Amino acid sequence: MRVQMLGLCRFSYLGGRGFQVSHQTVSERRAFLYDPARLARRWHWFENVTLPGLLAQTDQDFTMVLMTGPDLPDPYMSQLRELTEIAPQFKLALIPPIEAHLDACMQAITPYIEPQADVVGHFRQDDDDAVAVDYIRDARRDFAAMRPLWKQRGRLSCDYSRGLVLKATQKGISVEPRIIYNAVAGLTIYLPPDAQRSVMHFPHWKIGLSMPGVNMPSKVMFVRFLNHDNDSGAIGAGYQWDVTDPDWRTLLAERFCIDLPSLEQAARAFALPGADRPRWGV
């Protein structure tokens, strides 16, 4: 059977709703999102946290829709276009500001849904988080065992809940091993291709209201990266897992192709505290 893996990554998308940091006007939001210093930081984290693991996937059969506005400033627009030329799995969706955020997300992904697929594995990829290099392979392979459960409702979530939380401040990078239930990274929503829904239609923190779910905690599968520009910065429900004498540098390099020393250097260079959000880092 054909399991399409379809991701959505919003890179500084200029639209309404869908975010916890709100603005009164589109002009205010544009000024916030397109601030040169902010965009420089966002691109650095995207390039050094998110992209390495995606480009190194052991199963390259996936589609990642990069959703942004048609007026995203250069050099970032040009760099996104260049990425789609280098890696054909990446598709650029230029969506004008739309107040109804779910409609905007559907407009971005609809052209890339394979109608002939038996099931579509939707996943949301925030532009400063990461998935492990075997995420696509496992999410496709593991569906075979979950298929009877999926058939009950035509909806199913699979949560790879073991991961790492990285916090970037002016002091550098801290690493915390966490089990997080239904975090954004490492969460797959399986739907029929004609469902007319995206991963964004099902808030991850209350996914159990919408569908049955399977928890797969055995492998380190995601990085939740907390930094000054997070929209929320909340870690999510869960707890620490024990590790003796951790070698975070090696683990991050092997599982996510992330260079921890370079992240440390960048965090100190940006010299910013955690974001001013009520639950940042909690």
Short mmCIF file of N, CA and C in Angstrom, two decimals, residues 182-244:
data_model
loop_
_atom_site.label_atom_id
_atom_site.label_comp_id
_atom_site.label_asym_id
_atom_site.label_seq_id
_atom_site.Cartn_x
_atom_site.Cartn_y
_atom_site.Cartn_z
N ASN A 182 2.69 13.97 22.39
CA ASN A 182 2.12 14.67 21.24
C ASN A 182 2.74 16.04 21.02
N ALA A 183 4.05 16.09 21.12
CA ALA A 183 4.76 17.30 20.71
C ALA A 183 4.58 17.48 19.20
N VAL A 184 4.90 18.63 18.69
CA VAL A 184 4.73 18.86 17.26
C VAL A 184 5.67 17.96 16.45
N ALA A 185 6.96 18.00 16.77
CA ALA A 185 7.93 17.21 16.03
C ALA A 185 7.79 15.74 16.40
N GLY A 186 7.76 14.88 15.40
CA GLY A 186 7.65 13.45 15.64
C GLY A 186 6.22 12.95 15.78
N LEU A 187 5.23 13.79 15.50
CA LEU A 187 3.83 13.40 15.56
C LEU A 187 3.28 13.29 14.14
N THR A 188 2.72 12.14 13.81
CA THR A 188 2.16 11.91 12.48
C THR A 188 0.66 11.71 12.58
N ILE A 189 -0.08 12.35 11.68
CA ILE A 189 -1.53 12.19 11.58
C ILE A 189 -1.84 11.48 10.26
N TYR A 190 -2.39 10.28 10.35
CA TYR A 190 -2.70 9.51 9.15
C TYR A 190 -4.16 9.75 8.76
N LEU A 191 -4.36 10.21 7.52
CA LEU A 191 -5.69 10.52 7.00
C LEU A 191 -5.83 9.97 5.58
N PRO A 192 -7.07 9.75 5.13
CA PRO A 192 -7.27 9.42 3.72
C PRO A 192 -6.90 10.62 2.85
N PRO A 193 -6.52 10.40 1.61
CA PRO A 193 -6.13 11.53 0.75
C PRO A 193 -7.27 12.49 0.46
N ASP A 194 -8.52 12.03 0.59
CA ASP A 194 -9.66 12.92 0.32
C ASP A 194 -10.27 13.50 1.59
N ALA A 195 -9.51 13.52 2.68
CA ALA A 195 -10.05 13.97 3.98
C ALA A 195 -10.33 15.47 4.01
N GLN A 196 -9.68 16.24 3.13
CA GLN A 196 -9.80 17.70 3.12
C GLN A 196 -9.45 18.30 4.48
N ARG A 197 -8.45 17.71 5.09
CA ARG A 197 -7.92 18.18 6.37
C ARG A 197 -6.40 18.14 6.30
N SER A 198 -5.76 19.00 7.11
CA SER A 198 -4.31 18.98 7.25
C SER A 198 -3.96 18.65 8.68
N VAL A 199 -2.69 18.51 8.95
CA VAL A 199 -2.25 18.27 10.32
C VAL A 199 -2.65 19.42 11.23
N MET A 200 -2.83 20.62 10.66
CA MET A 200 -3.15 21.79 11.45
C MET A 200 -4.59 21.77 11.97
N HIS A 201 -5.44 20.94 11.40
CA HIS A 201 -6.83 20.87 11.86
C HIS A 201 -6.97 20.16 13.20
N PHE A 202 -5.90 19.51 13.67
CA PHE A 202 -5.97 18.73 14.89
C PHE A 202 -4.92 19.23 15.88
N PRO A 203 -5.30 20.14 16.80
CA PRO A 203 -4.33 20.66 17.76
C PRO A 203 -3.63 19.53 18.50
N HIS A 204 -2.31 19.57 18.48
CA HIS A 204 -1.53 18.43 18.98
C HIS A 204 -1.74 18.19 20.47
N TRP A 205 -2.02 19.24 21.26
CA TRP A 205 -2.15 19.08 22.70
C TRP A 205 -3.48 18.43 23.12
N LYS A 206 -4.43 18.32 22.17
CA LYS A 206 -5.69 17.64 22.49
C LYS A 206 -6.09 16.69 21.36
N ILE A 207 -5.09 16.02 20.81
CA ILE A 207 -5.32 15.15 19.66
C ILE A 207 -6.25 13.99 20.00
N GLY A 208 -6.28 13.59 21.29
CA GLY A 208 -7.13 12.48 21.69
C GLY A 208 -8.61 12.74 21.54
N LEU A 209 -9.00 14.01 21.40
CA LEU A 209 -10.41 14.33 21.17
C LEU A 209 -10.83 14.03 19.73
N SER A 210 -9.87 13.84 18.86
CA SER A 210 -10.16 13.72 17.44
C SER A 210 -9.94 12.33 16.87
N MET A 211 -9.11 11.52 17.54
CA MET A 211 -8.76 10.23 16.94
C MET A 211 -8.03 9.35 17.94
N PRO A 212 -7.99 8.03 17.68
CA PRO A 212 -7.15 7.16 18.50
C PRO A 212 -5.68 7.44 18.20
N GLY A 213 -4.82 7.04 19.12
CA GLY A 213 -3.40 7.30 18.94
C GLY A 213 -2.53 6.19 19.46
N VAL A 214 -1.33 6.11 18.89
CA VAL A 214 -0.32 5.13 19.29
C VAL A 214 0.91 5.88 19.76
N ASN A 215 1.47 5.45 20.88
CA ASN A 215 2.68 6.07 21.43
C ASN A 215 3.87 5.15 21.18
N MET A 216 4.95 5.71 20.62
CA MET A 216 6.15 4.93 20.28
C MET A 216 7.35 5.62 20.94
N PRO A 217 7.69 5.26 22.18
CA PRO A 217 8.70 6.00 22.92
C PRO A 217 10.10 5.40 22.90
N SER A 218 10.36 4.41 22.07
CA SER A 218 11.60 3.64 22.23
C SER A 218 12.85 4.38 21.75
N LYS A 219 12.73 5.22 20.71
CA LYS A 219 13.91 5.87 20.14
C LYS A 219 13.84 7.39 20.30
N VAL A 220 15.00 8.01 20.35
CA VAL A 220 15.06 9.47 20.37
C VAL A 220 14.72 9.96 18.96
N MET A 221 13.58 10.63 18.83
CA MET A 221 13.05 10.92 17.50
C MET A 221 12.86 12.40 17.21
N PHE A 222 12.94 13.27 18.22
CA PHE A 222 12.71 14.68 17.92
C PHE A 222 13.59 15.58 18.79
N VAL A 223 13.77 16.80 18.29
CA VAL A 223 14.38 17.89 19.06
C VAL A 223 13.38 19.02 19.12
N ARG A 224 13.08 19.44 20.33
CA ARG A 224 12.27 20.65 20.55
C ARG A 224 13.24 21.74 20.92
N PHE A 225 13.33 22.77 20.06
CA PHE A 225 14.35 23.80 20.24
C PHE A 225 13.71 25.09 20.75
N LEU A 226 14.06 25.48 21.95
CA LEU A 226 13.53 26.69 22.55
C LEU A 226 14.52 27.82 22.38
N ASN A 227 14.02 28.95 21.87
CA ASN A 227 14.88 30.10 21.63
C ASN A 227 14.07 31.38 21.77
N HIS A 228 14.71 32.49 21.67
CA HIS A 228 14.10 33.78 21.94
C HIS A 228 12.87 34.06 21.06
N ASP A 229 12.83 33.49 19.86
CA ASP A 229 11.78 33.82 18.90
C ASP A 229 10.67 32.78 18.83
N ASN A 230 10.60 31.86 19.80
CA ASN A 230 9.49 30.90 19.81
C ASN A 230 8.15 31.61 19.87
N ASP A 231 7.15 31.00 19.20
CA ASP A 231 5.80 31.54 19.30
C ASP A 231 5.22 31.29 20.69
N SER A 232 5.49 30.12 21.27
CA SER A 232 5.02 29.86 22.63
C SER A 232 6.20 29.53 23.55
N GLY A 233 6.99 28.53 23.17
CA GLY A 233 8.13 28.15 24.01
C GLY A 233 7.79 27.22 25.14
N ALA A 234 6.53 26.75 25.21
CA ALA A 234 6.14 25.77 26.23
C ALA A 234 6.63 24.39 25.82
N ILE A 235 7.14 23.62 26.77
CA ILE A 235 7.68 22.30 26.45
C ILE A 235 6.56 21.30 26.17
N GLY A 236 5.52 21.32 26.98
CA GLY A 236 4.43 20.36 26.81
C GLY A 236 4.44 19.29 27.89
N ALA A 237 3.34 18.56 27.97
CA ALA A 237 3.17 17.56 29.02
C ALA A 237 4.15 16.40 28.84
N GLY A 238 4.77 15.99 29.94
CA GLY A 238 5.70 14.87 29.89
C GLY A 238 6.62 14.86 31.10
N TYR A 239 7.77 14.25 30.94
CA TYR A 239 8.70 14.09 32.05
C TYR A 239 10.08 13.73 31.49
N GLN A 240 11.09 13.82 32.34
CA GLN A 240 12.45 13.49 31.92
C GLN A 240 12.63 11.97 31.81
N TRP A 241 13.56 11.56 30.96
CA TRP A 241 13.99 10.17 30.96
C TRP A 241 15.46 10.12 31.37
N ASP A 242 15.80 9.06 32.06
CA ASP A 242 17.13 8.96 32.65
C ASP A 242 18.18 8.58 31.60
N VAL A 243 19.32 9.20 31.73
CA VAL A 243 20.46 8.85 30.88
C VAL A 243 21.73 9.04 31.70
N THR A 244 22.63 8.07 31.65
CA THR A 244 23.87 8.11 32.40
C THR A 244 25.00 8.57 31.51
#
